[in-house]
Coordinates of C-alpha atoms and ligand atoms in Angstrom, one line a residue:
M94 CA 166.2 -0.9 7.0
L95 CA 162.9 0.2 8.9
G96 CA 162.7 -2.3 11.3
L97 CA 163.1 -6.3 10.6
L98 CA 159.8 -8.6 10.3
K99 CA 161.4 -11.8 8.7
D100 CA 163.9 -13.5 6.3
G101 CA 163.0 -12.1 2.7
D102 CA 162.0 -8.2 4.1
H103 CA 165.4 -7.4 3.5
T104 CA 168.8 -7.4 0.7
A105 CA 171.4 -9.0 0.5
E106 CA 173.2 -5.5 0.7
Q107 CA 171.5 -4.0 4.2
V108 CA 172.2 -8.2 5.7
L109 CA 175.8 -7.9 4.5
T110 CA 176.7 -4.1 5.8
T111 CA 174.3 -5.1 8.7
L112 CA 176.5 -7.8 9.8
D113 CA 179.4 -5.5 8.8
L114 CA 178.6 -3.0 11.3
A115 CA 178.0 -5.6 14.2
D116 CA 181.5 -6.9 13.7
R117 CA 182.6 -3.1 14.0
L118 CA 180.8 -3.1 17.4
K119 CA 181.9 -6.1 18.4
T120 CA 185.7 -4.7 18.1
E121 CA 184.9 -1.4 20.0
R122 CA 183.2 -2.6 21.9
R123 CA 186.0 -5.1 23.3
A124 CA 188.3 -1.6 23.1
G125 CA 186.1 0.0 25.0
S126 CA 185.6 2.8 22.1
E127 CA 182.0 2.2 21.9
K128 CA 180.4 5.5 20.7
P129 CA 176.2 5.8 21.9
Q130 CA 174.0 6.2 19.0
L131 CA 171.1 5.8 20.5
I132 CA 171.1 8.5 23.5
G133 CA 167.3 9.2 24.4
K134 CA 166.4 6.4 22.3
N135 CA 163.1 4.3 24.5
V136 CA 162.2 1.3 23.1
A137 CA 159.4 -1.2 24.3
L138 CA 160.0 -4.9 24.9
V139 CA 156.7 -7.3 24.7
F140 CA 157.8 -10.2 24.8
E141 CA 155.1 -13.0 25.1
K142 CA 157.1 -16.0 25.3
P143 CA 160.1 -16.3 27.7
S144 CA 164.3 -15.5 26.6
T145 CA 167.0 -15.5 27.5
R146 CA 169.1 -14.7 24.5
T147 CA 167.0 -12.2 23.1
R148 CA 165.6 -9.8 25.5
S149 CA 169.4 -9.6 27.2
A150 CA 169.9 -9.1 23.5
F151 CA 168.1 -6.0 23.6
E152 CA 168.2 -4.3 26.9
V153 CA 172.1 -4.5 26.5
A154 CA 172.5 -3.3 23.4
L155 CA 170.1 -0.1 24.2
R156 CA 172.2 0.3 27.2
D157 CA 175.9 0.0 25.3
Q158 CA 173.8 2.6 23.2
G159 CA 172.1 5.3 25.8
G160 CA 168.8 4.1 25.1
A161 CA 166.5 2.4 27.0
A162 CA 164.2 -0.8 27.3
V163 CA 160.6 -1.2 29.1
Y164 CA 160.3 -5.1 28.8
F165 CA 156.7 -6.2 29.0
D166 CA 155.6 -10.2 29.8
S167 CA 152.9 -12.0 28.6
T168 CA 151.0 -10.8 31.4
S169 CA 152.1 -7.2 31.9
S170 CA 150.5 -5.2 29.4
H171 CA 146.9 -5.2 28.2
M172 CA 148.2 -6.0 24.8
G173 CA 145.7 -8.6 23.4
Q174 CA 143.9 -10.0 26.2
G175 CA 142.2 -5.8 27.0
E176 CA 143.6 -3.8 25.0
S177 CA 143.5 -4.7 20.8
I178 CA 147.2 -5.2 19.9
E179 CA 145.7 -2.1 16.7
D180 CA 144.8 0.3 19.9
T181 CA 148.8 -0.6 21.1
A182 CA 150.8 0.0 18.7
K183 CA 149.7 3.5 18.2
V184 CA 150.3 3.9 22.2
F185 CA 153.7 2.9 21.7
G186 CA 154.1 5.7 18.4
R187 CA 152.9 8.1 21.3
L188 CA 155.8 6.8 23.5
F189 CA 158.3 5.3 22.1
D190 CA 161.0 4.9 19.3
G191 CA 160.7 1.2 18.7
V192 CA 158.9 -1.7 20.4
G193 CA 161.5 -5.6 20.0
F194 CA 158.5 -8.1 19.8
R195 CA 158.3 -11.8 20.6
G196 CA 155.1 -14.0 20.1
Y197 CA 152.9 -16.7 18.9
A198 CA 151.1 -15.6 15.5
H199 CA 153.1 -14.1 12.6
H200 CA 150.2 -11.3 11.8
D201 CA 150.7 -9.8 15.2
V202 CA 154.3 -7.9 15.0
E203 CA 152.6 -7.4 11.7
L204 CA 149.9 -5.7 12.6
L205 CA 152.1 -3.8 15.3
A206 CA 154.7 -2.7 12.9
E207 CA 151.8 -1.0 10.7
H208 CA 149.9 0.7 13.4
S209 CA 152.8 2.0 15.3
G210 CA 154.2 4.0 12.9
I211 CA 157.8 2.7 14.4
P212 CA 160.6 0.0 13.5
V213 CA 159.2 -2.5 14.5
W214 CA 162.0 -6.0 15.2
N215 CA 161.1 -9.6 15.3
G216 CA 162.1 -11.5 18.2
L217 CA 160.8 -14.5 17.4
T218 CA 157.4 -16.0 16.5
D219 CA 156.0 -19.4 16.0
T220 CA 157.4 -18.6 12.6
W221 CA 159.9 -16.4 12.0
H222 CA 162.8 -15.8 13.6
P223 CA 165.5 -14.0 11.7
T224 CA 167.7 -12.3 14.2
Q225 CA 168.5 -15.3 14.7
A226 CA 169.8 -14.9 11.6
L227 CA 172.0 -12.1 11.6
A228 CA 173.8 -13.8 14.0
D229 CA 174.0 -17.0 12.4
L230 CA 175.6 -15.0 9.5
M231 CA 177.8 -13.6 11.5
T232 CA 179.0 -16.3 13.4
M233 CA 179.7 -18.9 10.7
R234 CA 182.5 -15.9 8.8
E235 CA 183.3 -14.8 11.9
A236 CA 185.1 -18.1 13.0
L237 CA 185.9 -18.8 9.1
G238 CA 187.8 -15.5 8.4
R239 CA 185.9 -15.9 4.9
P240 CA 182.7 -14.2 2.1
L241 CA 179.2 -15.8 2.7
Q242 CA 178.8 -16.8 -0.6
E243 CA 181.8 -19.5 0.1
I244 CA 180.6 -20.7 3.1
S245 CA 177.8 -23.6 4.0
V246 CA 175.8 -25.2 6.5
C247 CA 173.2 -28.1 6.7
F248 CA 170.3 -28.1 9.5
V249 CA 169.6 -30.7 11.1
G250 CA 166.2 -31.6 12.9
D251 CA 162.1 -30.1 12.6
A252 CA 163.6 -28.1 10.2
S253 CA 159.8 -26.5 9.2
D254 CA 160.7 -24.4 12.6
N255 CA 161.1 -20.8 12.8
V256 CA 165.1 -20.5 13.7
A257 CA 165.7 -23.4 10.3
R258 CA 163.2 -21.0 7.9
S259 CA 165.0 -18.1 8.6
L260 CA 168.4 -19.6 8.2
L261 CA 167.6 -20.7 4.7
V262 CA 166.2 -17.4 2.9
T263 CA 169.0 -15.3 5.4
G264 CA 171.5 -17.5 4.2
A265 CA 170.7 -17.8 0.7
L266 CA 169.9 -14.3 0.4
V267 CA 173.5 -14.2 1.4
G268 CA 174.5 -16.3 -1.8
M269 CA 175.8 -19.4 1.0
D270 CA 175.1 -23.0 0.5
V271 CA 171.9 -23.4 2.3
R272 CA 171.1 -27.6 3.1
I273 CA 168.1 -28.9 4.8
A274 CA 168.6 -32.5 6.2
A275 CA 165.0 -33.3 7.7
P276 CA 162.3 -36.1 7.7
A277 CA 158.7 -35.5 6.3
G278 CA 156.9 -33.3 7.9
Y279 CA 159.6 -31.6 8.7
Q280 CA 160.7 -30.2 6.9
P281 CA 160.1 -26.1 6.0
E282 CA 156.9 -25.9 3.8
E283 CA 156.7 -24.8 -0.1
A284 CA 156.5 -21.8 -0.4
T285 CA 159.6 -21.3 2.5
I286 CA 161.6 -23.3 0.2
S287 CA 161.1 -21.1 -3.3
A288 CA 161.4 -17.9 -1.3
A289 CA 164.4 -19.5 -1.0
R290 CA 165.7 -20.5 -4.0
H291 CA 164.5 -17.0 -5.8
A292 CA 166.2 -15.1 -2.8
A293 CA 169.6 -17.6 -3.9
R294 CA 169.9 -16.4 -7.7
G295 CA 170.9 -12.9 -6.7
L296 CA 174.5 -13.5 -4.7
G297 CA 174.2 -16.9 -6.4
G298 CA 173.2 -19.2 -3.4
R299 CA 172.3 -22.9 -3.3
V300 CA 169.4 -24.3 -1.1
T301 CA 169.3 -28.4 -0.7
V302 CA 166.3 -29.8 1.7
T303 CA 166.1 -33.6 1.5
D304 CA 165.6 -36.6 3.9
D305 CA 169.4 -38.3 2.6
L306 CA 171.3 -36.9 5.9
E307 CA 174.5 -38.2 4.7
S308 CA 174.8 -36.6 1.6
A309 CA 173.4 -32.7 2.8
V310 CA 176.0 -33.2 5.5
R311 CA 178.7 -34.0 3.2
G312 CA 182.2 -31.5 2.9
V313 CA 179.8 -29.2 4.7
D314 CA 181.3 -26.2 6.6
F315 CA 178.4 -26.1 10.0
L316 CA 175.9 -28.5 11.4
Y317 CA 172.9 -26.3 12.8
T318 CA 170.5 -28.7 14.9
D319 CA 167.7 -26.5 17.5
V320 CA 164.8 -27.8 19.4
W321 CA 162.3 -30.7 19.1
I322 CA 159.9 -29.0 20.4
S323 CA 159.1 -25.2 19.7
M324 CA 158.1 -22.8 22.5
G325 CA 153.7 -22.9 21.7
E326 CA 154.6 -26.8 20.9
K327 CA 152.7 -29.2 23.5
E328 CA 155.1 -31.2 26.0
S329 CA 152.8 -34.2 24.9
L330 CA 154.6 -34.4 21.4
W331 CA 158.1 -35.4 22.4
D332 CA 157.7 -39.9 22.2
Q333 CA 155.9 -38.5 18.3
R334 CA 159.6 -36.3 18.1
I335 CA 161.3 -38.8 19.0
A336 CA 160.2 -41.5 16.7
D337 CA 160.3 -39.4 13.5
L338 CA 163.3 -37.1 14.3
R339 CA 165.8 -40.1 15.9
N340 CA 167.9 -40.2 13.2
F341 CA 167.9 -36.7 12.7
R342 CA 170.3 -35.8 15.6
I343 CA 174.0 -34.6 15.4
D344 CA 175.9 -36.6 17.2
A345 CA 180.0 -37.7 16.9
A346 CA 178.6 -40.1 13.6
V347 CA 176.9 -37.0 12.2
V348 CA 180.2 -34.9 12.8
T349 CA 182.4 -37.7 10.6
A350 CA 179.7 -38.2 7.6
T351 CA 180.6 -34.8 7.3
G352 CA 184.6 -35.7 6.6
N353 CA 184.8 -32.1 7.5
P354 CA 187.8 -32.3 10.4
D355 CA 186.9 -28.7 11.1
V356 CA 183.3 -28.7 10.5
G357 CA 181.7 -26.1 13.3
F358 CA 178.3 -27.3 15.6
L359 CA 175.1 -23.6 16.0
H360 CA 172.4 -24.4 18.0
C361 CA 171.2 -20.7 18.5
L362 CA 170.0 -22.3 22.1
P363 CA 168.5 -23.0 24.5
S364 CA 169.4 -26.2 24.0
F365 CA 168.2 -29.9 25.7
H366 CA 171.4 -31.8 25.2
D367 CA 172.4 -33.1 28.5
D368 CA 170.1 -33.7 31.9
A369 CA 171.0 -31.1 32.9
T370 CA 167.0 -29.8 32.4
S371 CA 163.8 -31.9 33.5
V372 CA 163.1 -32.4 29.2
G373 CA 166.3 -33.8 29.0
R374 CA 166.2 -36.2 32.2
T375 CA 163.1 -37.2 31.4
V376 CA 164.1 -38.4 28.0
K377 CA 167.8 -39.5 28.8
Q378 CA 165.9 -42.1 31.4
K379 CA 163.4 -43.0 28.7
Y380 CA 164.8 -43.6 25.0
G381 CA 168.5 -43.6 27.2
F382 CA 169.8 -40.5 24.4
D383 CA 172.2 -37.9 26.3
G384 CA 171.2 -35.1 24.9
I385 CA 168.4 -34.6 22.7
E386 CA 168.3 -32.7 18.9
V387 CA 172.7 -33.1 19.7
S388 CA 174.8 -35.1 21.7
D389 CA 176.6 -34.0 25.1
D390 CA 180.0 -34.3 23.6
V391 CA 179.1 -33.0 20.2
F392 CA 177.5 -29.5 23.0
R393 CA 180.5 -29.7 24.5
S394 CA 183.3 -30.2 20.8
P395 CA 185.6 -27.7 20.8
A396 CA 183.6 -27.8 17.2
S397 CA 180.5 -26.3 18.9
I398 CA 180.8 -21.9 18.6
V399 CA 177.1 -21.5 20.4
F400 CA 178.1 -19.4 22.8
D401 CA 179.9 -17.0 20.3
Q402 CA 176.6 -17.1 18.6
A403 CA 174.3 -16.7 21.5
E404 CA 177.2 -13.3 22.7
N405 CA 176.8 -12.5 18.6
R406 CA 173.2 -11.9 18.7
M407 CA 174.3 -8.9 20.7
H408 CA 176.4 -7.6 19.1
S409 CA 174.1 -7.8 15.5
I410 CA 170.8 -6.8 16.9
K411 CA 172.5 -3.4 18.3
A412 CA 173.6 -3.1 14.5
M413 CA 170.4 -4.0 13.3
M414 CA 168.3 -1.1 15.7
L415 CA 170.9 1.2 14.7
K416 CA 170.7 0.6 10.6
S417 CA 166.6 1.3 11.3
Y418 CA 167.5 4.7 13.0
F419 CA 171.4 5.6 10.7
P420 CA 170.8 3.6 7.1
S421 CA 173.4 4.4 5.9
I422 CA 176.1 4.0 8.6
G423 CA 178.7 2.5 7.8
A424 CA 181.2 0.3 8.9
T425 CA 185.0 1.1 9.2
L426 CA 187.2 1.4 11.5
Ligands
CP75 N1 168.1 -18.1 20.9 C1 167.0 -17.3 21.2 O1 166.0 -16.9 20.8 O2 167.4 -17.5 22.7 P1 166.3 -16.7 23.7 O3 165.2 -18.3 23.8 O4 166.9 -17.0 24.8 O5 165.8 -15.5 23.6
NVA76 N1 162.4 -23.2 17.7 C1 162.7 -23.2 19.0 C2 163.7 -21.1 19.7 C3 164.0 -21.0 20.4 C4 165.2 -19.6 20.0 C5 161.3 -22.0 19.3 O1 160.9 -22.1 18.8 O2 161.4 -23.0 20.3

């Protein structure tokens, strides 16, 4: 896998071998037996949007493996303002061994890949979050200890966003039962649903997109949600989003509707699950919600494996980078 720009660019085998390697790296790190294999690799991290997990995952993974990161926030390189993306990419190609990018337009990460000649990994754009999907799949498989082809997940909420679209396509590709419960206007666009259905054929995955929340969640292994306003969207959209999505919020009733006493809860994070953020406080005062896209009781319940998921960002990003440089690297301990 030379870089990773969007879901569907990779094969099911590449995804599954990356997840196997991520499992192994997690075990080795805990045992203190990890072997650095990225010694001398320098990676530019160009982040136009904020990040806690993704940046940390790249930096810690590189440090563990003997490599190094140089971080550029939205103001500390010339890229996009004083220098074209094409020229910046060519410079990166001379100085670095890889680029991790987080930004707005997906086309920008494609330009970086086209002109740099080195692996480029998409750490989130407006339309895709492929490294998140790797961690999501790793976490679900780890939690249940069975193959992804025997696991179902239902994304509830704003499913037109990057996280839902990546989960849909990569989940389908590896043969999962992936369901989307979202109202009209918040479902992935038809081209992405078709791409997921096409990808699902290989390993017998199933794709369901519906506005019928109750039927979508019935019997599911995992519930998944994300914020209702993504980075780059206007805060003034809150009233409309709450009006449109209030029936697609994960709370105790949705957990009960699954009929699965062992259902797990996933969230890419960050989350507005309580009033510890200004947005969470404002919405609580205005609408009385204790948590926006997920209620605080579900977020903090034993069903919630969101911090395993956050940790797995690092192991899976490490595996992804290793596979870029050593495509045939094995997963066997
Ligand atoms: N899930 C995720 O991408 O988190 P950050 O925005 O903190 O990187
Ligand atoms: N959909 C969210 C994901 C954050 C990790 C966003 O783009 O802001």
